[in-house]
């Protein structure tokens, strides 16, 4: 068994994953980031013990997927908006000491990418890009079967490549990032700016609700969905042009309504990728549903420590 931990901005999931890639047991807890790292660590340790106990008590290792920038070599958490005050904390060192086993950590999108390469439809793919679309846009990149790391082993922020320098300001300090146009809240913002004064659905809109309205025939919601699909396609087209990957996998809350975006995404990719064989890049949805994050976290451990895993930092 591998102990698997998914640390998000709102919840922490912990489970045990067997060597067949099955989540055998799992527990969840609110992150309560404001309550401090120490308390969250205690909850994680308790959940690890409880999930392991239900399966005989043995853990061969622990893998962690964590939101925001992390430092895989040192195990430290970087500056994460959703985890205020956690910068510099080291769950790898702390859990290694507590459980006397090897521990590895990666950004959660990198963990998800590793998880996708472990399933049958991802096996054997030399290059795969995982893209998650929700409150933001993130991703993980697998090249030649290994997790790609940039300079200083940094994690590529694919949601912050600029697609329109005259666009709105982004939290990263730039303007017109892909995330500004295509994240879930961008749909809500567009409706707020473009809805007529008498629009009946103005209040309390979410990306999910906008998609529901579009399916019900609401014209403004349909226009919003078309715009979202176009910008999703534009960013994906850039990834296809730059990396010509075997596969792009789409996940995240917005992709729960993928059927509304799919045709427009594919059309935009086709019209934007004139010099690469875009039709040979497979575009598909994430495969593992609610267990995906924990399966990805387990793969973080295998990627770091198994004979068939490893990455640039281990060479």
XYZ file of C-alpha atoms in Angstrom:
315
model
C 0.000 0.000 0.000
C 1.021 3.571 -0.695
C -0.411 6.294 1.517
C -1.788 9.001 -0.772
C -2.471 12.619 0.221
C -4.190 15.325 -1.805
C -3.873 18.795 -0.249
C -6.261 21.329 -1.750
C -7.356 24.787 -0.789
C -10.663 23.616 0.679
C -10.174 19.947 1.568
C -7.532 17.332 2.262
C -8.100 13.765 1.078
C -6.078 10.823 2.385
C -6.238 7.223 1.284
C -4.446 3.945 0.679
C -3.709 2.833 -2.896
C -2.702 -0.731 -3.714
C -0.223 -1.841 -6.357
C -3.061 -2.416 -8.836
C -3.958 1.285 -8.755
C -7.086 0.916 -6.624
C -8.071 3.263 -3.803
C -8.817 0.805 -0.982
C -9.785 3.307 1.712
C -10.114 7.071 1.967
C -10.994 9.879 4.361
C -11.439 13.621 3.905
C -11.134 16.693 6.101
C -11.529 20.429 5.545
C -8.148 22.013 4.885
C -8.804 24.866 7.337
C -5.629 26.539 6.100
C -6.139 29.471 8.457
C -5.989 27.045 11.378
C -2.327 26.487 10.634
C -0.072 23.876 9.101
C 0.556 22.056 12.365
C -3.095 21.217 12.926
C -3.513 20.148 9.306
C -0.460 17.880 9.615
C -1.950 16.244 12.708
C -5.187 15.552 10.805
C -3.264 14.116 7.868
C -1.280 11.801 10.145
C -4.452 10.661 11.890
C -6.182 9.924 8.569
C -3.121 8.036 7.313
C -3.144 5.839 10.400
C -6.885 5.200 10.191
C -6.898 4.329 6.496
C -3.816 2.124 6.891
C -5.285 0.353 9.934
C -8.320 -0.693 7.935
C -5.998 -2.475 5.486
C -3.580 -4.193 7.823
C -1.514 -1.199 8.892
C 1.353 -1.413 6.386
C 2.403 1.552 4.228
C 5.306 1.100 1.839
C 5.569 4.842 1.233
C 3.644 8.119 1.063
C 2.934 10.292 -1.989
C 1.583 13.847 -1.833
C -0.097 16.067 -4.408
C -0.377 19.651 -3.165
C -1.972 22.740 -4.647
C 0.275 25.610 -5.667
C 4.049 25.736 -6.026
C 5.977 23.107 -4.104
C 9.647 22.142 -4.132
C 9.879 18.405 -4.846
C 13.567 18.073 -4.006
C 13.351 19.683 -0.568
C 9.718 18.800 0.188
C 8.809 22.383 1.067
C 5.610 24.256 0.253
C 6.016 27.539 -1.621
C 3.835 30.646 -1.643
C 0.293 29.310 -2.101
C -2.627 31.755 -2.058
C -4.946 29.056 -0.716
C -2.541 28.062 2.106
C -1.604 31.315 3.853
C 1.194 30.947 6.368
C 2.286 27.531 5.100
C 5.267 28.773 3.077
C 8.425 26.905 4.013
C 6.629 24.094 5.818
C 7.898 20.645 4.900
C 5.352 17.795 4.914
C 7.897 15.437 3.350
C 10.336 15.806 6.239
C 7.582 15.791 8.841
C 5.799 12.678 7.552
C 9.115 10.873 7.008
C 9.913 11.411 10.663
C 6.425 10.395 11.822
C 6.081 7.218 9.761
C 9.710 6.244 9.074
C 9.059 5.697 5.381
C 9.960 7.415 2.131
C 7.776 10.381 1.143
C 7.529 12.357 -2.123
C 5.611 15.514 -3.070
C 4.600 17.174 -6.342
C 2.259 19.924 -7.456
C -1.265 18.483 -7.683
C -1.517 18.980 -11.448
C 1.788 17.170 -11.946
C 0.447 14.398 -9.727
C -2.689 14.181 -11.871
C -0.577 13.952 -15.026
C 1.383 11.079 -13.514
C -1.886 9.408 -12.555
C -3.166 9.614 -16.116
C -0.026 7.942 -17.479
C -0.588 5.009 -15.125
C -3.949 3.954 -16.573
C -4.359 1.746 -19.627
C -5.313 4.575 -21.990
C -2.247 6.551 -20.913
C 0.228 3.685 -20.787
C 2.969 3.842 -23.368
C 2.373 7.493 -24.221
C 5.684 9.299 -24.679
C 4.117 12.704 -24.187
C 0.990 13.715 -22.293
C -0.277 17.059 -21.030
C -2.839 17.181 -18.256
C -4.913 20.385 -18.100
C -7.275 21.154 -15.240
C -9.892 23.897 -15.705
C -11.679 25.147 -12.616
C -11.185 28.257 -10.505
C -7.891 28.531 -12.361
C -6.063 26.645 -15.087
C -3.150 24.388 -14.267
C -1.388 21.461 -15.808
C 1.326 18.868 -15.760
C 3.554 17.834 -18.647
C 4.961 14.359 -19.302
C 7.722 14.215 -21.923
C 9.485 11.003 -22.925
C 7.565 9.260 -20.167
C 8.886 11.496 -17.397
C 7.535 14.493 -15.554
C 8.923 17.653 -17.096
C 10.646 20.105 -14.788
C 11.918 23.507 -15.797
C 14.874 25.540 -14.621
C 15.502 25.114 -10.888
C 13.073 22.143 -11.141
C 10.181 24.574 -11.438
C 6.629 23.670 -12.462
C 5.415 25.161 -15.785
C 2.406 27.437 -15.287
C 0.513 26.719 -18.486
C -2.485 28.769 -17.361
C -0.333 31.889 -17.480
C 0.847 31.893 -21.050
C -0.440 35.122 -22.594
C -2.970 34.842 -25.384
C -3.986 38.535 -25.535
C -1.620 41.190 -24.105
C -4.477 43.707 -24.132
C -6.642 41.456 -21.966
C -7.590 41.871 -18.340
C -5.040 41.910 -15.550
C -4.138 38.558 -14.026
C -3.212 37.776 -10.412
C 0.262 36.813 -11.650
C 0.929 40.447 -12.632
C 0.598 40.014 -16.396
C -2.342 40.716 -18.696
C -4.383 38.446 -20.909
C -3.253 35.087 -19.526
C -5.101 31.997 -20.730
C -6.526 31.619 -17.238
C -8.048 35.101 -17.359
C -10.142 34.115 -20.378
C -10.909 30.432 -19.829
C -11.130 29.611 -16.115
C -14.560 28.935 -14.664
C -15.019 32.336 -12.988
C -14.292 34.014 -16.347
C -17.691 32.761 -17.491
C -19.367 34.343 -14.475
C -17.508 37.617 -15.066
C -18.506 37.704 -18.729
C -22.179 37.218 -17.901
C -22.010 39.957 -15.255
C -20.523 42.368 -17.802
C -22.789 41.488 -20.742
C -26.172 40.565 -19.293
C -28.945 43.117 -19.926
C -30.505 44.769 -16.902
C -33.565 42.540 -17.060
C -31.681 39.260 -17.294
C -33.445 36.868 -14.947
C -30.448 34.703 -14.035
C -27.934 37.412 -13.176
C -27.587 36.647 -9.451
C -25.733 33.679 -8.005
C -24.398 32.386 -11.296
C -21.618 29.819 -11.392
C -19.915 28.243 -14.381
C -21.911 25.083 -13.721
C -25.193 27.005 -13.667
C -24.310 28.855 -16.865
C -23.739 25.509 -18.582
C -27.098 24.261 -17.321
C -28.801 27.378 -18.690
C -27.059 26.895 -22.035
C -28.415 23.358 -22.242
C -31.888 24.737 -21.499
C -31.625 27.103 -24.469
C -30.697 30.390 -22.764
C -29.155 32.502 -25.546
C -26.774 34.537 -23.395
C -25.523 31.425 -21.616
C -24.978 29.728 -24.980
C -22.946 32.714 -26.169
C -20.913 32.536 -22.972
C -20.281 28.800 -23.420
C -19.188 29.367 -27.027
C -16.731 32.038 -25.880
C -15.378 29.751 -23.169
C -14.926 26.916 -25.662
C -13.102 29.220 -28.078
C -10.586 30.369 -25.471
C -10.115 26.850 -24.154
C -9.422 25.745 -27.714
C -7.023 28.614 -28.325
C -4.889 27.770 -25.296
C -4.952 24.076 -26.132
C -3.961 24.871 -29.712
C -0.879 26.645 -28.376
C 0.037 23.552 -26.359
C -0.433 21.347 -29.434
C 1.749 23.656 -31.529
C 4.488 23.858 -28.892
C 4.616 20.220 -27.759
C 2.744 18.136 -30.389
C 1.863 15.680 -27.600
C 0.424 12.199 -28.001
C -2.429 13.094 -25.658
C -4.016 16.053 -23.892
C -6.202 15.121 -20.921
C -8.768 17.610 -19.637
C -9.999 17.624 -16.050
C -11.366 20.022 -13.460
C -14.850 21.217 -12.562
C -15.536 23.077 -15.823
C -14.943 19.873 -17.770
C -17.983 18.392 -16.070
C -19.841 20.058 -18.962
C -17.324 19.064 -21.622
C -20.021 18.047 -24.105
C -20.905 21.734 -24.509
C -17.338 22.745 -25.365
C -15.982 19.780 -27.295
C -16.850 20.636 -30.912
C -15.780 24.283 -30.644
C -12.526 23.277 -28.928
C -11.675 20.846 -31.714
C -12.575 23.347 -34.438
C -10.392 26.030 -32.830
C -7.450 23.639 -32.550
C -7.854 22.594 -36.187
C -7.898 26.180 -37.476
C -4.992 27.305 -35.239
C -2.452 24.515 -35.761
C -1.512 24.738 -39.414
C 2.082 23.502 -39.153
C 1.703 20.473 -36.862
C -0.277 17.193 -37.168
C -2.900 18.302 -34.653
C -5.293 15.537 -35.697
C -2.861 12.968 -34.257
C -3.031 14.458 -30.756
C -5.683 12.608 -28.768
C -7.977 14.867 -26.744
C -9.818 13.132 -23.916
C -11.292 13.641 -20.475
C -9.643 12.640 -17.203
C -10.337 9.023 -16.400
C -10.550 8.338 -12.708
C -13.298 10.591 -11.348
C -13.244 11.266 -7.593
C -10.265 8.938 -7.030
C -8.031 10.705 -9.551
C -6.247 12.954 -7.043
C -5.326 10.103 -4.683
C -4.224 7.847 -7.534
C -2.058 10.673 -8.814
C -0.552 11.187 -5.360
C 0.357 7.497 -5.202
C 2.002 7.785 -8.610
C 4.142 10.627 -7.251
C 5.766 8.062 -4.976
C 6.230 5.496 -7.734
C 7.635 8.095 -10.108
C 10.223 9.154 -7.536
C 11.266 5.866 -6.012
C 10.371 2.890 -8.206
C 12.847 1.455 -10.670
C 10.606 2.393 -13.588
C 9.957 5.924 -12.364
C 12.390 8.674 -11.584
C 12.932 12.005 -13.231
C 15.515 14.597 -13.990
C 16.130 15.262 -10.307
C 17.043 11.617 -9.663
C 19.509 11.298 -12.538
